[in-house]
Amino acid sequence: MPPSTERPPTRPGLERRAVAAFSLVELLVSVVILGLLSAGAARVLTGDLVGNSTLQTYQRLRRQVGRARRFLELETATATRLQWQSANSLRLSGVNNGTAFTISYDLVPAASAGISGVTFRGPFVLRRNGPPYSSGGLLSNSAATNTVVLDGLANEQAVTVSAAQTTADRSARVTINLSDGGTTYSSVFSLATAAPSGYGLLQFSETNASLSGCSGDPNGCRQANGIQEWDTRLLSGSSPITITPVGSPNQVIVYFNAPRSTADIRRAQSSSSGTCIRTSCYIDFASGSDFLINAASSRVDKLVFLDTVIAVPRQ
């Protein structure tokens, strides 16, 4: 009898399981592929986390710089004079409820902020020195105090100030660079006072370097296009200090670094001398130096104070 060709019977499903099984090589290849996919996914996820962290840092820096910028713009808009002091410093002056104020902004080392009991990240901070604000958000007439407007500034280039030293200049260009862990946010903006151009000479820093054109070149005097200007900040001597216009200008303007409310204006030193006129005018300050404008051979046309401009009557 020939040998039988029939296969022994198997249990249902056994043959199918044998076909579906993986070899050891196939299992190893699958593990490697899954590992590579997992590593790629991890890299993508890590990149997303780093990107989100960088974006959050950037947004935080932008908010910090934005708050400092808005505060600077607000204070500058209420001032009557902006003075460029140095590459890292500016000064604002104005009048608050009849009292003159000065606010300065300086980039200083964190250890020199001058605020007791407070430690700053530094290494530099943007410091404000000036009268504080009341609980109602209004500028007070209290003594000046130090506050830090912006912390975490990296170096002396973190805040820079530039301003053109011209007669009409009442503005400055400010650059702020704030960084953290390799993320940097920069802002460049302009500050401008609302003071009218009539304040002219008071926009300058207290220096005589740019004053010229007056006959004999007296200290504190500048003349151009027939207009002669005197800066009383640059005049010294025993009080009262005499100002004598020189030559034959078309107009003479005298500038005072104080509000009008602090001065008694009359014709001469005597309290009963009468009203100030173009040929003779006496400015009696309650504190500080007094000034006598002796314009008998010339004239004085305007007196410029921090808060107002006065046209001097002919007689």
CSV table of C-alpha atoms in Angstrom, one decimal:
chain,number,residue,atom,x,y,z
A,1,MET,CA,0.0,0.0,0.0
A,2,PRO,CA,1.5,3.4,-1.0
A,3,PRO,CA,2.3,5.8,1.9
A,4,SER,CA,-0.5,8.1,2.8
A,5,THR,CA,-0.2,11.8,1.8
A,6,GLU,CA,-2.7,13.1,4.3
A,7,ARG,CA,-1.4,15.5,7.1
A,8,PRO,CA,-2.5,14.8,10.6
A,9,PRO,CA,-5.3,16.9,11.7
A,10,THR,CA,-4.6,20.1,13.6
A,11,ARG,CA,-6.6,22.0,16.1
A,12,PRO,CA,-8.6,24.9,14.6
A,13,GLY,CA,-6.6,28.2,14.5
A,14,LEU,CA,-3.2,26.6,15.2
A,15,GLU,CA,-2.0,27.0,11.6
A,16,ARG,CA,-3.1,30.6,11.5
A,17,ARG,CA,-1.1,31.5,14.6
A,18,ALA,CA,2.0,30.0,13.2
A,19,VAL,CA,1.7,32.1,10.1
A,20,ALA,CA,1.1,35.4,12.1
A,21,ALA,CA,4.2,34.9,14.4
A,22,PHE,CA,7.3,37.2,14.1
A,23,SER,CA,10.8,36.0,13.8
A,24,LEU,CA,13.5,37.3,16.2
A,25,VAL,CA,15.1,39.4,13.5
A,26,GLU,CA,11.7,41.1,12.7
A,27,LEU,CA,11.2,41.8,16.4
A,28,LEU,CA,14.6,43.4,16.7
A,29,VAL,CA,14.0,45.6,13.7
A,30,SER,CA,10.7,46.7,15.1
A,31,VAL,CA,12.3,47.7,18.4
A,32,VAL,CA,14.9,49.7,16.6
A,33,ILE,CA,12.3,51.6,14.5
A,34,LEU,CA,10.2,52.3,17.5
A,35,GLY,CA,13.2,53.7,19.3
A,36,LEU,CA,14.1,56.0,16.4
A,37,LEU,CA,10.5,57.2,16.3
A,38,SER,CA,10.4,57.8,20.0
A,39,ALA,CA,13.7,59.7,19.9
A,40,GLY,CA,12.5,61.9,17.1
A,41,ALA,CA,9.2,62.6,18.9
A,42,ALA,CA,11.2,63.5,22.0
A,43,ARG,CA,13.4,66.0,20.1
A,44,VAL,CA,10.3,67.6,18.6
A,45,LEU,CA,8.7,67.9,22.0
A,46,THR,CA,11.9,69.3,23.5
A,47,GLY,CA,12.2,71.8,20.7
A,48,ASP,CA,8.6,72.9,21.3
A,49,LEU,CA,9.2,73.3,25.0
A,50,VAL,CA,12.4,75.4,24.4
A,51,GLY,CA,10.6,77.5,21.8
A,52,ASN,CA,7.7,78.1,24.2
A,53,SER,CA,10.1,79.1,27.0
A,54,THR,CA,12.0,81.5,24.7
A,55,LEU,CA,8.7,83.1,23.5
A,56,GLN,CA,7.5,83.5,27.1
A,57,THR,CA,10.8,85.1,28.1
A,58,TYR,CA,10.6,87.4,25.1
A,59,GLN,CA,7.1,88.5,26.0
A,60,ARG,CA,8.1,89.1,29.6
A,61,LEU,CA,11.0,91.3,28.5
A,62,ARG,CA,8.7,93.2,26.1
A,63,ARG,CA,6.2,93.9,28.9
A,64,GLN,CA,9.0,95.1,31.3
A,65,VAL,CA,10.4,97.5,28.7
A,66,GLY,CA,6.9,98.6,27.6
A,67,ARG,CA,6.0,99.6,31.2
A,68,ALA,CA,9.3,101.6,31.6
A,69,ARG,CA,8.8,103.3,28.2
A,70,ARG,CA,5.2,104.4,29.0
A,71,PHE,CA,6.3,105.8,32.4
A,72,LEU,CA,9.1,107.8,30.8
A,73,GLU,CA,6.7,109.1,28.1
A,74,LEU,CA,4.1,110.1,30.7
A,75,GLU,CA,6.6,112.0,32.9
A,76,THR,CA,8.2,113.7,29.9
A,77,ALA,CA,4.8,114.9,28.5
A,78,THR,CA,4.1,116.8,31.8
A,79,ALA,CA,7.6,118.4,32.0
A,80,THR,CA,8.5,121.8,30.6
A,81,ARG,CA,12.2,121.0,29.9
A,82,LEU,CA,14.1,117.9,28.9
A,83,GLN,CA,17.9,118.0,29.3
A,84,TRP,CA,20.4,115.5,27.9
A,85,GLN,CA,22.9,114.9,30.7
A,86,SER,CA,25.1,112.1,29.3
A,87,ALA,CA,24.9,109.0,27.1
A,88,ASN,CA,23.0,107.2,30.0
A,89,SER,CA,21.2,110.0,31.7
A,90,LEU,CA,18.5,112.6,31.2
A,91,ARG,CA,16.8,115.2,33.3
A,92,LEU,CA,13.2,116.5,33.3
A,93,SER,CA,12.1,119.8,34.9
A,94,GLY,CA,8.6,121.2,35.4
A,95,VAL,CA,6.1,122.7,37.8
A,96,ASN,CA,3.7,120.8,39.9
A,97,ASN,CA,1.0,122.8,41.8
A,98,GLY,CA,3.2,125.9,41.7
A,99,THR,CA,6.4,124.0,42.9
A,100,ALA,CA,9.3,123.4,40.6
A,101,PHE,CA,10.5,119.8,40.3
A,102,THR,CA,13.4,117.9,38.8
A,103,ILE,CA,13.4,114.3,37.8
A,104,SER,CA,16.5,112.5,36.6
A,105,TYR,CA,16.9,109.1,35.0
A,106,ASP,CA,20.3,107.4,35.2
A,107,LEU,CA,21.8,104.0,34.3
A,108,VAL,CA,23.8,103.0,37.4
A,109,PRO,CA,25.3,99.8,38.9
A,110,ALA,CA,22.7,97.9,40.9
A,111,ALA,CA,24.8,98.4,44.1
A,112,SER,CA,24.6,102.2,43.6
A,113,ALA,CA,20.8,102.4,43.3
A,114,GLY,CA,20.6,104.1,46.7
A,115,ILE,CA,17.6,102.1,48.0
A,116,SER,CA,18.2,100.7,51.4
A,117,GLY,CA,17.2,97.1,52.1
A,118,VAL,CA,16.6,96.1,48.5
A,119,THR,CA,18.8,93.9,46.4
A,120,PHE,CA,18.5,94.1,42.6
A,121,ARG,CA,19.5,91.5,40.0
A,122,GLY,CA,21.6,94.0,38.1
A,123,PRO,CA,24.3,94.3,37.1
A,124,PHE,CA,22.8,97.7,36.1
A,125,VAL,CA,19.4,99.3,36.8
A,126,LEU,CA,17.6,102.3,35.4
A,127,ARG,CA,17.1,104.6,38.4
A,128,ARG,CA,14.7,107.5,38.8
A,129,ASN,CA,15.4,110.3,41.3
A,130,GLY,CA,12.5,112.7,41.8
A,131,PRO,CA,9.4,113.5,43.9
A,132,PRO,CA,7.3,110.4,44.6
A,133,TYR,CA,3.7,109.8,43.6
A,134,SER,CA,0.9,109.9,46.1
A,135,SER,CA,-1.5,106.9,46.7
A,136,GLY,CA,-3.9,108.7,44.3
A,137,GLY,CA,-1.3,108.5,41.5
A,138,LEU,CA,-0.5,112.2,41.5
A,139,LEU,CA,3.0,113.7,41.7
A,140,SER,CA,3.7,115.0,45.1
A,141,ASN,CA,5.7,118.0,46.3
A,142,SER,CA,7.7,115.8,48.7
A,143,ALA,CA,11.5,115.6,48.7
A,144,ALA,CA,13.1,113.5,45.9
A,145,THR,CA,13.5,109.8,46.4
A,146,ASN,CA,15.3,107.0,44.4
A,147,THR,CA,13.3,104.3,42.7
A,148,VAL,CA,14.3,101.6,40.2
A,149,VAL,CA,12.3,101.7,36.9
A,150,LEU,CA,14.0,98.7,35.2
A,151,ASP,CA,16.2,96.0,36.6
A,152,GLY,CA,18.4,93.3,35.0
A,153,LEU,CA,20.2,95.6,32.6
A,154,ALA,CA,23.3,93.9,31.3
A,155,ASN,CA,25.8,96.7,30.7
A,156,GLU,CA,26.3,100.4,30.1
A,157,GLN,CA,24.8,100.1,26.6
A,158,ALA,CA,21.5,98.8,28.0
A,159,VAL,CA,20.0,102.3,28.2
A,160,THR,CA,21.4,105.0,26.0
A,161,VAL,CA,20.2,108.6,25.5
A,162,SER,CA,20.9,111.0,22.7
A,163,ALA,CA,19.7,114.5,22.0
A,164,ALA,CA,20.5,117.2,19.4
A,165,GLN,CA,21.8,120.3,21.2
A,166,THR,CA,19.8,122.9,19.3
A,167,THR,CA,17.6,125.8,20.3
A,168,ALA,CA,14.4,124.0,19.2
A,169,ASP,CA,15.3,120.7,20.7
A,170,ARG,CA,12.9,119.5,23.4
A,171,SER,CA,13.3,115.8,22.8
A,172,ALA,CA,15.6,112.8,23.2
A,173,ARG,CA,16.1,109.5,21.6
A,174,VAL,CA,16.2,106.6,24.0
A,175,THR,CA,17.3,103.0,23.4
A,176,ILE,CA,16.6,100.2,25.9
A,177,ASN,CA,18.0,96.7,25.5
A,178,LEU,CA,16.8,94.1,28.1
A,179,SER,CA,18.1,90.5,27.9
A,180,ASP,CA,17.7,87.2,29.8
A,181,GLY,CA,19.4,83.9,29.0
A,182,GLY,CA,20.2,84.8,25.4
A,183,THR,CA,16.8,86.3,24.7
A,184,THR,CA,16.8,90.0,24.0
A,185,TYR,CA,14.1,92.7,23.5
A,186,SER,CA,15.1,96.1,22.2
A,187,SER,CA,13.0,99.3,22.0
A,188,VAL,CA,14.0,102.6,20.4
A,189,PHE,CA,11.7,105.6,21.0
A,190,SER,CA,11.6,109.4,21.3
A,191,LEU,CA,10.7,111.5,24.3
A,192,ALA,CA,9.3,115.0,23.8
A,193,THR,CA,8.1,117.7,26.2
A,194,ALA,CA,4.9,119.6,25.6
A,195,ALA,CA,6.6,122.9,26.4
A,196,PRO,CA,6.3,125.6,23.7
A,197,SER,CA,9.3,126.7,21.6
A,198,GLY,CA,9.3,129.9,23.6
A,199,TYR,CA,11.2,128.1,26.3
A,200,GLY,CA,14.2,128.0,24.0
A,201,LEU,CA,17.4,128.3,26.0
A,202,LEU,CA,16.1,126.3,28.9
A,203,GLN,CA,16.2,123.2,26.8
A,204,PHE,CA,20.0,123.3,27.1
A,205,SER,CA,22.1,121.7,29.8
A,206,GLU,CA,23.7,124.2,32.1
A,207,THR,CA,26.7,124.8,30.0
A,208,ASN,CA,28.1,127.9,28.3
A,209,ALA,CA,29.8,125.9,25.6
A,210,SER,CA,27.2,126.6,22.9
A,211,LEU,CA,26.4,130.2,23.8
A,212,SER,CA,28.0,132.8,21.6
A,213,GLY,CA,27.2,135.7,19.2
A,214,CYS,CA,26.8,138.5,21.9
A,215,SER,CA,29.1,141.6,21.6
A,216,GLY,CA,32.0,141.1,24.0
A,217,ASP,CA,30.9,137.5,24.6
A,218,PRO,CA,29.6,138.0,28.2
A,219,ASN,CA,28.9,134.8,30.2
A,220,GLY,CA,25.4,133.4,29.8
A,221,CYS,CA,24.6,135.3,26.6
A,222,ARG,CA,23.7,134.1,23.2
A,223,GLN,CA,22.6,136.0,20.1
A,224,ALA,CA,21.4,134.9,16.7
A,225,ASN,CA,19.2,136.4,14.0
A,226,GLY,CA,18.8,139.6,16.1
A,227,ILE,CA,17.5,137.7,19.2
A,228,GLN,CA,19.6,138.0,22.3
A,229,GLU,CA,19.1,135.4,25.1
A,230,TRP,CA,20.4,135.3,28.6
A,231,ASP,CA,20.6,132.1,30.7
A,232,THR,CA,20.5,133.1,34.4
A,233,ARG,CA,21.7,129.6,35.4
A,234,LEU,CA,25.1,130.6,34.1
A,235,LEU,CA,25.4,133.9,35.9
A,236,SER,CA,27.0,134.3,39.3
A,237,GLY,CA,28.0,137.0,41.7
A,238,SER,CA,26.5,138.8,44.7
A,239,SER,CA,22.7,139.2,44.7
A,240,PRO,CA,21.2,141.0,42.9
A,241,ILE,CA,23.0,139.9,39.7
A,242,THR,CA,22.9,142.6,37.0
A,243,ILE,CA,22.1,141.7,33.5
A,244,THR,CA,23.0,144.4,30.9
A,245,PRO,CA,21.9,143.6,27.3
A,246,VAL,CA,24.7,144.4,24.8
A,247,GLY,CA,24.6,145.8,21.3
A,248,SER,CA,21.3,146.6,19.6
A,249,PRO,CA,19.3,143.3,19.3
A,250,ASN,CA,15.8,143.2,18.0
A,251,GLN,CA,14.6,141.3,21.0
A,252,VAL,CA,16.1,140.4,24.4
A,253,ILE,CA,14.8,137.3,26.3
A,254,VAL,CA,15.9,136.4,29.9
A,255,TYR,CA,15.4,132.8,31.2
A,256,PHE,CA,14.9,131.8,34.8
A,257,ASN,CA,15.2,128.3,36.2
A,258,ALA,CA,12.2,128.8,38.5
A,259,PRO,CA,8.4,129.1,38.4
A,260,ARG,CA,6.9,132.6,38.1
A,261,SER,CA,5.1,132.1,41.4
A,262,THR,CA,8.4,132.3,43.3
A,263,ALA,CA,9.3,135.8,42.0
A,264,ASP,CA,8.2,139.3,42.7
A,265,ILE,CA,8.7,141.4,39.5
A,266,ARG,CA,9.1,145.1,39.8
A,267,ARG,CA,11.0,148.1,38.3
A,268,ALA,CA,13.9,148.3,40.7
A,269,GLN,CA,15.1,146.9,44.0
A,270,SER,CA,12.8,149.1,46.1
A,271,SER,CA,9.5,147.4,46.7
A,272,SER,CA,7.7,150.6,45.8
A,273,SER,CA,9.5,151.1,42.5
A,274,GLY,CA,6.6,150.3,40.3
A,275,THR,CA,6.0,147.9,37.4
A,276,CYS,CA,8.8,146.2,35.5
A,277,ILE,CA,9.4,148.0,32.1
A,278,ARG,CA,11.7,147.2,29.1
A,279,THR,CA,14.5,149.5,30.2
A,280,SER,CA,14.6,148.4,33.9
A,281,CYS,CA,13.3,145.2,35.5
A,282,TYR,CA,14.0,143.7,38.9
A,283,ILE,CA,13.2,140.0,39.7
A,284,ASP,CA,13.1,139.3,43.4
A,285,PHE,CA,13.0,135.6,44.2
A,286,ALA,CA,11.8,134.5,47.6
A,287,SER,CA,14.9,132.3,47.8
A,288,GLY,CA,18.1,132.3,45.8
A,289,SER,CA,19.7,135.1,43.8
A,290,ASP,CA,17.8,138.2,42.6
A,291,PHE,CA,18.4,139.8,39.2
A,292,LEU,CA,18.4,143.4,38.0
A,293,ILE,CA,18.0,143.8,34.2
A,294,ASN,CA,19.7,147.1,33.4
A,295,ALA,CA,18.5,147.8,29.8
A,296,ALA,CA,18.6,151.6,29.9
A,297,SER,CA,20.6,151.6,26.6
A,298,SER,CA,18.9,148.6,25.1
A,299,ARG,CA,15.7,146.7,26.0
A,300,VAL,CA,14.3,143.5,27.6
A,301,ASP,CA,11.2,142.0,25.9
A,302,LYS,CA,10.4,138.7,27.6
A,303,LEU,CA,11.0,136.9,30.9
A,304,VAL,CA,10.8,133.1,30.6
A,305,PHE,CA,10.0,131.1,33.7
A,306,LEU,CA,9.5,127.3,34.1
A,307,ASP,CA,5.7,127.7,33.9
A,308,THR,CA,5.0,130.9,31.9
A,309,VAL,CA,6.4,133.5,29.6
A,310,ILE,CA,5.9,137.2,30.5
A,311,ALA,CA,6.0,140.0,27.9
A,312,VAL,CA,7.6,143.1,29.5
A,313,PRO,CA,5.6,146.3,28.9
A,314,ARG,CA,7.3,149.2,27.2
A,315,GLN,CA,6.7,151.5,30.3
